[in-house]
Coordinates of C-alpha atoms in Angstrom, one line a residue:
Chain A
M1 CA 49.2 26.7 -24.4
T2 CA 47.7 23.8 -26.2
A3 CA 51.1 22.6 -27.3
T4 CA 52.4 22.5 -23.7
T5 CA 49.5 20.4 -22.6
T6 CA 50.0 17.9 -25.3
T7 CA 53.7 17.5 -24.7
G8 CA 53.0 17.2 -21.0
A9 CA 50.5 14.5 -21.6
R10 CA 52.8 12.7 -24.1
S11 CA 55.8 12.8 -21.9
G12 CA 53.9 11.3 -18.9
G13 CA 51.8 8.8 -20.9
G14 CA 51.9 6.0 -18.3
M15 CA 51.4 8.4 -15.5
S16 CA 48.3 9.9 -17.0
A17 CA 46.8 6.5 -17.7
V18 CA 47.1 5.7 -14.0
N19 CA 45.7 9.1 -13.2
N20 CA 42.7 8.5 -15.5
L21 CA 42.1 5.1 -13.8
I22 CA 42.2 6.7 -10.4
V23 CA 39.8 9.5 -11.4
K24 CA 37.4 6.9 -13.0
I25 CA 37.4 4.7 -9.9
G26 CA 37.0 7.7 -7.6
K27 CA 34.1 9.0 -9.7
S28 CA 32.2 5.7 -9.9
V29 CA 32.7 4.9 -6.2
G30 CA 31.7 8.4 -5.3
G31 CA 28.6 8.0 -7.6
V32 CA 27.6 4.7 -5.9
V33 CA 28.1 6.2 -2.4
G34 CA 26.1 9.2 -3.5
V35 CA 23.2 7.0 -4.7
L36 CA 23.3 5.0 -1.4
Y37 CA 23.3 8.1 0.7
Q38 CA 20.5 9.6 -1.3
S39 CA 18.5 6.4 -0.9
G40 CA 19.0 6.5 2.8
R41 CA 17.9 10.1 3.0
E42 CA 14.8 9.3 0.9
T43 CA 14.0 6.4 3.3
I44 CA 14.3 8.4 6.4
D45 CA 12.2 11.1 4.8
V46 CA 9.4 8.7 3.9
I47 CA 9.5 7.2 7.4
I48 CA 9.2 10.5 9.1
R49 CA 6.7 12.1 6.8
N50 CA 4.4 9.2 6.0
I51 CA 5.0 6.2 8.2
L52 CA 5.5 7.6 11.7
P53 CA 2.5 9.9 11.6
F54 CA 0.3 7.0 10.6
M55 CA 1.8 4.8 13.3
A56 CA 1.1 7.4 15.9
F57 CA -2.5 7.7 14.8
I58 CA -3.0 3.9 14.6
A59 CA -1.4 3.4 18.0
M60 CA -3.7 5.9 19.6
L61 CA -6.7 4.3 18.0
I62 CA -5.8 0.8 19.0
G63 CA -4.9 1.9 22.5
I64 CA -8.3 3.5 23.0
I65 CA -10.2 0.6 21.4
N66 CA -8.4 -2.0 23.5
K67 CA -8.6 -0.2 26.8
T68 CA -12.2 0.9 26.6
G69 CA -13.5 -2.5 25.7
L70 CA -14.8 -1.1 22.4
G71 CA -12.8 -3.9 20.8
R72 CA -15.0 -6.6 22.2
G73 CA -18.1 -4.9 20.8
L74 CA -16.5 -4.4 17.4
A75 CA -15.4 -8.1 17.4
H76 CA -19.1 -9.2 17.7
L77 CA -19.9 -6.9 14.8
V78 CA -17.0 -7.6 12.5
A79 CA -16.1 -11.3 13.2
P80 CA -19.2 -12.8 11.6
L81 CA -18.7 -10.6 8.5
A82 CA -15.0 -11.1 8.1
G83 CA -15.0 -14.7 9.2
S84 CA -17.0 -16.0 6.2
L85 CA -16.7 -15.9 2.5
I86 CA -20.2 -14.4 2.1
G87 CA -19.5 -11.7 4.6
L88 CA -16.2 -10.8 2.9
I89 CA -17.9 -10.6 -0.5
A90 CA -20.6 -8.3 1.1
I91 CA -17.8 -6.0 2.5
S92 CA -16.1 -5.9 -0.9
I93 CA -19.4 -5.0 -2.7
F94 CA -20.2 -2.4 -0.1
C95 CA -16.8 -0.8 -0.6
A96 CA -17.2 -0.9 -4.4
I97 CA -20.5 0.9 -4.6
P98 CA -19.8 3.7 -7.1
I99 CA -21.0 6.5 -4.7
L100 CA -19.2 5.1 -1.7
S101 CA -15.9 4.0 -3.2
P102 CA -14.5 7.5 -3.9
I103 CA -15.5 8.5 -0.3
L104 CA -13.8 5.5 1.2
G105 CA -10.7 5.8 -0.9
P106 CA -8.6 8.8 0.2
G107 CA -5.1 7.8 1.4
A108 CA -6.5 4.3 2.0
V109 CA -7.0 5.6 5.6
I110 CA -10.2 3.6 6.1
A111 CA -8.7 0.4 4.5
Q112 CA -5.7 0.8 6.8
I113 CA -7.8 1.2 10.0
V114 CA -10.0 -1.7 9.1
G115 CA -6.9 -3.7 8.2
V116 CA -5.4 -3.1 11.7
L117 CA -8.8 -3.9 13.3
L118 CA -9.1 -7.2 11.5
G119 CA -5.5 -7.9 12.4
T120 CA -6.2 -7.6 16.1
H121 CA -9.2 -9.8 15.7
I122 CA -7.2 -12.4 13.8
A123 CA -4.6 -12.3 16.6
S124 CA -7.3 -12.8 19.2
G125 CA -8.8 -15.7 17.4
D126 CA -12.1 -14.1 16.5
I127 CA -11.4 -14.5 12.8
P128 CA -9.7 -17.6 11.5
P129 CA -6.2 -16.8 10.0
Q130 CA -7.0 -18.3 6.6
Y131 CA -9.4 -15.4 6.0
A132 CA -6.4 -13.0 6.1
L133 CA -5.9 -13.1 2.4
P134 CA -9.5 -12.7 1.2
A135 CA -9.9 -10.0 3.8
L136 CA -7.0 -8.0 2.3
F137 CA -8.9 -7.9 -0.9
A138 CA -12.4 -7.4 0.6
I139 CA -11.4 -4.2 2.4
D140 CA -9.6 -2.9 -0.7
S141 CA -12.1 -3.0 -3.5
Q142 CA -12.3 0.8 -3.4
V143 CA -8.5 1.3 -3.9
G144 CA -7.7 4.4 -5.9
C145 CA -11.4 5.2 -6.6
D146 CA -10.9 8.7 -5.2
F147 CA -7.8 9.3 -7.4
I148 CA -9.1 8.4 -10.9
P149 CA -9.1 11.9 -12.4
V150 CA -5.7 12.8 -11.0
G151 CA -4.3 9.4 -11.9
L152 CA -5.5 9.7 -15.5
A153 CA -4.2 13.3 -15.7
L154 CA -0.8 12.1 -14.6
G155 CA -1.0 9.7 -17.6
E156 CA -1.7 12.7 -19.8
A157 CA -5.2 11.6 -20.6
E158 CA -7.6 13.8 -22.6
P159 CA -10.6 15.3 -20.6
E160 CA -12.9 13.0 -22.6
T161 CA -11.0 10.0 -21.5
V162 CA -11.3 11.1 -17.9
E163 CA -15.0 11.6 -18.3
I164 CA -15.4 8.1 -19.5
G165 CA -12.7 6.6 -17.4
V166 CA -14.2 7.5 -14.0
P167 CA -17.5 5.6 -14.4
A168 CA -15.7 2.8 -16.3
V169 CA -13.3 2.1 -13.4
L170 CA -16.1 2.5 -10.8
T171 CA -18.4 0.0 -12.5
S172 CA -15.7 -2.4 -13.2
R173 CA -14.9 -2.5 -9.4
L174 CA -18.4 -3.8 -8.7
V175 CA -17.5 -7.0 -10.5
T176 CA -13.8 -7.3 -9.9
G177 CA -14.1 -6.4 -6.2
P178 CA -16.1 -9.5 -5.2
L179 CA -14.2 -11.6 -7.8
S180 CA -10.9 -10.8 -6.2
V181 CA -12.2 -11.9 -2.8
I182 CA -13.3 -15.2 -4.3
L183 CA -10.0 -15.7 -6.0
A184 CA -8.1 -14.9 -2.8
Y185 CA -10.4 -17.3 -0.9
F186 CA -9.4 -20.2 -3.2
A187 CA -5.7 -19.0 -3.2
S188 CA -5.7 -19.2 0.6
I189 CA -6.6 -22.8 0.8
G190 CA -4.1 -24.7 2.9
M191 CA -2.6 -21.5 4.4
Y192 CA -2.0 -21.3 8.1
Q193 CA -3.7 -24.7 8.8
G194 CA -3.7 -25.5 12.5
L195 CA -2.7 -21.9 13.5
G196 CA -4.8 -20.4 16.2
K197 CA -7.9 -22.2 17.3
Chain B
M1 CA -5.5 -0.1 44.7
S2 CA -5.0 1.7 41.4
L3 CA -3.8 4.9 43.1
S4 CA -1.3 3.0 45.3
M5 CA 0.1 1.4 42.1
A6 CA 0.4 4.8 40.5
L7 CA 2.2 6.1 43.6
A8 CA 4.5 3.2 43.5
G9 CA 5.2 4.0 39.9
I10 CA 6.0 7.6 40.7
S11 CA 8.3 7.0 43.6
L12 CA 9.6 3.6 44.7
A13 CA 10.0 4.9 48.3
A14 CA 6.3 5.5 48.7
Q15 CA 4.5 3.3 51.2
P16 CA 2.4 0.6 49.6
T17 CA -0.3 1.0 52.2
V18 CA -2.2 4.0 50.9
E19 CA -5.9 4.3 51.5
K20 CA -8.2 3.7 48.5
P21 CA -9.3 7.0 47.0
H22 CA -12.8 7.9 48.0
G23 CA -15.1 10.9 47.7
F24 CA -15.1 13.5 45.0
F25 CA -11.4 13.7 44.6
G26 CA -11.1 9.9 44.7
A27 CA -13.5 9.6 41.8
L28 CA -11.4 12.3 39.9
A29 CA -8.3 10.3 40.6
T30 CA -9.7 7.1 39.3
A31 CA -11.0 8.9 36.2
A32 CA -7.6 10.4 35.6
Q33 CA -6.0 7.0 36.1
W34 CA -8.3 5.5 33.6
F35 CA -7.7 8.3 31.1
I36 CA -4.0 8.1 31.2
G37 CA -4.3 4.3 30.9
L38 CA -5.8 4.7 27.4
F39 CA -2.7 6.5 26.3
N40 CA -0.3 4.2 28.1
E41 CA -1.9 1.3 26.1
G42 CA -1.5 3.3 22.9
G43 CA 2.1 4.0 23.8
T44 CA 2.8 0.3 24.2
V45 CA 1.2 -0.3 20.8
F46 CA 3.3 2.5 19.2
M47 CA 6.5 1.1 20.7
G48 CA 5.7 -2.3 19.4
L49 CA 5.1 -0.9 15.9
L50 CA 8.3 1.1 16.1
T51 CA 10.6 -1.6 17.2
G52 CA 8.8 -4.4 15.2
I53 CA 8.4 -2.7 11.9
I54 CA 10.7 0.3 11.4
P55 CA 14.2 -1.2 11.7
T56 CA 13.8 -3.8 8.9
L57 CA 11.8 -1.3 6.9
V58 CA 14.5 1.3 7.0
V59 CA 17.1 -1.1 5.6
L60 CA 14.8 -2.7 3.1
L61 CA 13.6 0.7 1.8
T62 CA 17.2 2.0 1.5
F63 CA 18.2 -1.1 -0.4
V64 CA 15.3 -1.0 -2.9
N65 CA 15.6 2.8 -3.4
A66 CA 19.3 2.4 -4.2
L67 CA 18.6 -0.5 -6.5
I68 CA 16.0 1.5 -8.4
R69 CA 18.4 4.5 -8.7
L70 CA 21.2 2.2 -10.0
I71 CA 19.1 0.5 -12.6
G72 CA 17.4 3.7 -13.7
P73 CA 13.6 3.9 -13.9
E74 CA 13.7 5.3 -17.4
K75 CA 14.5 1.8 -18.6
I76 CA 10.8 0.8 -18.5
D77 CA 9.9 3.5 -21.0
R78 CA 10.6 1.0 -23.9
L79 CA 8.3 -1.5 -22.3
G80 CA 5.5 1.1 -22.4
E81 CA 5.8 1.3 -26.2
V82 CA 5.5 -2.5 -26.5
A83 CA 2.5 -2.5 -24.1
A84 CA 0.6 0.0 -26.3
R85 CA 0.4 -2.5 -29.2
P86 CA -3.1 -4.0 -29.9
G87 CA -3.7 -7.7 -29.9
L88 CA -4.4 -10.5 -27.5
I89 CA -0.9 -11.4 -26.6
Y90 CA -0.1 -7.9 -25.4
Y91 CA -2.8 -8.0 -22.7
P92 CA -0.6 -9.6 -20.1
I93 CA 2.1 -7.1 -20.9
R94 CA -0.2 -4.1 -20.7
Y95 CA -2.1 -5.1 -17.6
L96 CA 0.3 -7.3 -15.8
V97 CA 4.0 -6.8 -16.5
F98 CA 3.8 -3.1 -17.3
P99 CA 1.7 -1.9 -14.3
A100 CA 3.6 -4.2 -11.9
L101 CA 7.0 -2.8 -13.1
S102 CA 5.7 0.8 -13.1
V103 CA 4.6 0.5 -9.5
F104 CA 7.8 -1.2 -8.5
F105 CA 10.1 1.4 -10.1
L106 CA 8.1 4.6 -10.0
T107 CA 6.0 3.9 -6.9
N108 CA 2.7 5.4 -6.0
P109 CA 1.7 7.9 -7.4
M110 CA 4.3 8.5 -10.1
C111 CA 3.5 5.0 -11.6
Y112 CA 0.4 6.4 -13.3
T113 CA 2.4 8.6 -15.5
M114 CA 3.4 5.6 -17.5
A115 CA -0.1 5.6 -19.1
R116 CA 1.3 8.3 -21.4
F117 CA 2.7 5.6 -23.6
L118 CA -0.7 4.1 -24.2
P119 CA -3.5 5.2 -26.5
E120 CA -6.4 6.9 -24.8
R121 CA -8.7 3.9 -24.9
Y122 CA -6.3 1.9 -22.7
K123 CA -5.6 4.6 -20.1
P124 CA -8.5 4.0 -17.6
A125 CA -7.8 0.3 -17.7
F126 CA -4.1 0.8 -17.1
Y127 CA -4.9 3.1 -14.2
D128 CA -7.2 0.6 -12.7
S129 CA -4.7 -2.1 -13.0
A130 CA -1.8 -0.1 -11.6
V131 CA -3.7 1.3 -8.7
S132 CA -4.9 -2.1 -7.7
F133 CA -1.3 -3.3 -7.4
V134 CA -0.1 -0.6 -4.9
H135 CA -1.3 -2.6 -1.9
P136 CA -0.5 -6.2 -2.9
I137 CA 3.1 -5.2 -3.7
T138 CA 3.6 -3.8 -0.2
G139 CA 3.9 -7.3 1.4
L140 CA 7.2 -7.8 -0.3
F141 CA 8.3 -4.4 -1.5
P142 CA 7.0 -1.7 1.0
H143 CA 8.9 1.1 -0.8
A144 CA 6.3 1.1 -3.6
N145 CA 3.6 2.6 -1.3
A146 CA 5.2 3.4 2.0
G147 CA 2.4 5.7 3.0
E148 CA -0.3 3.0 3.0
L149 CA 1.5 0.1 4.5
F150 CA -1.1 -0.7 7.2
V151 CA -3.6 -2.3 4.9
Y152 CA -1.2 -5.2 4.7
L153 CA 0.7 -4.7 7.9
G154 CA -2.4 -4.5 10.0
I155 CA -3.7 -7.9 8.9
A156 CA -0.3 -9.4 8.8
A157 CA 0.1 -8.4 12.5
G158 CA -2.8 -10.7 13.2
I159 CA -0.9 -13.6 11.7
T160 CA 2.3 -12.7 13.6
G161 CA 0.2 -12.5 16.8
L162 CA -0.8 -16.1 16.3
G163 CA 2.8 -17.0 15.9
G164 CA 2.6 -17.6 12.1
Q165 CA 5.1 -16.7 9.4
I166 CA 3.9 -13.8 7.2
G167 CA 6.0 -14.8 4.2
D168 CA 3.3 -17.1 3.0
L169 CA 0.7 -14.3 3.2
A170 CA 3.0 -11.8 1.5
V171 CA 3.7 -14.1 -1.5
R172 CA 0.1 -15.1 -2.0
Y173 CA -1.0 -11.5 -1.7
L174 CA 1.4 -10.5 -4.4
L175 CA 0.4 -13.4 -6.7
V176 CA -3.3 -13.0 -6.3
G177 CA -2.8 -9.3 -6.8
L178 CA -1.1 -9.9 -10.1
V179 CA -4.1 -12.1 -11.3
V180 CA -6.5 -9.4 -10.1
I181 CA -4.9 -6.5 -11.9
L182 CA -4.9 -8.5 -15.1
I183 CA -8.6 -9.2 -14.8
R184 CA -9.3 -5.6 -13.8
G185 CA -7.3 -4.2 -16.7
I186 CA -9.2 -6.4 -19.2
L187 CA -12.6 -5.8 -17.8
T188 CA -12.1 -2.0 -17.5
E189 CA -10.8 -1.9 -21.0
I190 CA -14.0 -3.6 -22.3
I191 CA -16.2 -1.3 -20.3
T192 CA -14.3 1.8 -21.5
A193 CA -14.6 0.6 -25.1
R194 CA -18.4 0.2 -24.7
M195 CA -18.8 3.6 -23.2
M196 CA -16.6 5.3 -25.8
S197 CA -18.6 3.7 -28.7
R198 CA -21.9 4.6 -27.1
R199 CA -20.7 8.2 -26.7
T200 CA -19.7 8.5 -30.4
V201 CA -23.1 7.1 -31.4
T202 CA -25.0 9.7 -29.3
E203 CA -22.7 12.4 -30.6
E204 CA -23.4 11.4 -34.2
A205 CA -27.2 11.3 -33.4
A206 CA -27.0 14.7 -31.9
A207 CA -25.1 16.2 -34.9

């Protein structure tokens, strides 16, 4: 049985080389197409499971806020805060308060709602556009504070590390939250000059 | 007026000269009109998001997902071993390059598993640094945290609304994000070290 195969291979040496080449090309092309297809499937999955539900919920919220005139009231409330460096620093400190930050954290839902709200106020001219960058950091100083034990467990941390890690991250945020706003404020100098009013 | 407009919307053949609704049912009709108006407005917003964001996002996500699969995320394992080394010059690797690449390749929340290459005392700082990068990265690479895009997209929509280009915002968000995660990593590492040494002292005192 083995002998027959070897003789067969020997007699058709050129042929089998071509065969191998074809198999190799077929395999690698198939592999790449498989990867692309899988990526497409993953993308559509994420869009349907994560992005569309959030869009639906945001659209409903904005629709109601715009139509009921709640938006104008909110603008009076938010614009002075988000339209100045001091106000933004205040927001970031508020979000980073160790008791509040884990509550504000989950799924970044609150940060996303506030982000969308600020966006509509930037578009309407209530908040100057150069505050977009510092605002991004101000509303996000609580990022991941709800997830510290799980995140550390994913990194295979010991229980003692988790015990110390949670307060360590929470305290660090009180300093780095406002600091990130100040950094962003200076980094946004010269951005969107002359845009809006 | 509002009812006549609604009737015109329902059937084009309807006469435009309809009496204004009055009385109890008139009030009901106006209320209903206002109520459905809330959701019409929401629908318009939804359609705007759908046509404005989804098409580019689908293509971009597919491209980056394919790229990551072709490169292979296990390549950054080796970087983790380098990042674990002590010493001042490894700070930028540990709290800048390593978390940034982890978030890019493994995305939220799998990026935090990369902390397994680091000694215990660096883990909280690495987590802080990685988790702080999951929003700044979305401006340019939305695949990394597709579930939480609206922190950036919400504010970016304001710039688009004014007629500005969001590229500038996206790049600056990413760059400032990189500086911030480095600072967060270093500061949290210092705080963790303090708390760990304090704990060992109290434990020794108790023993």
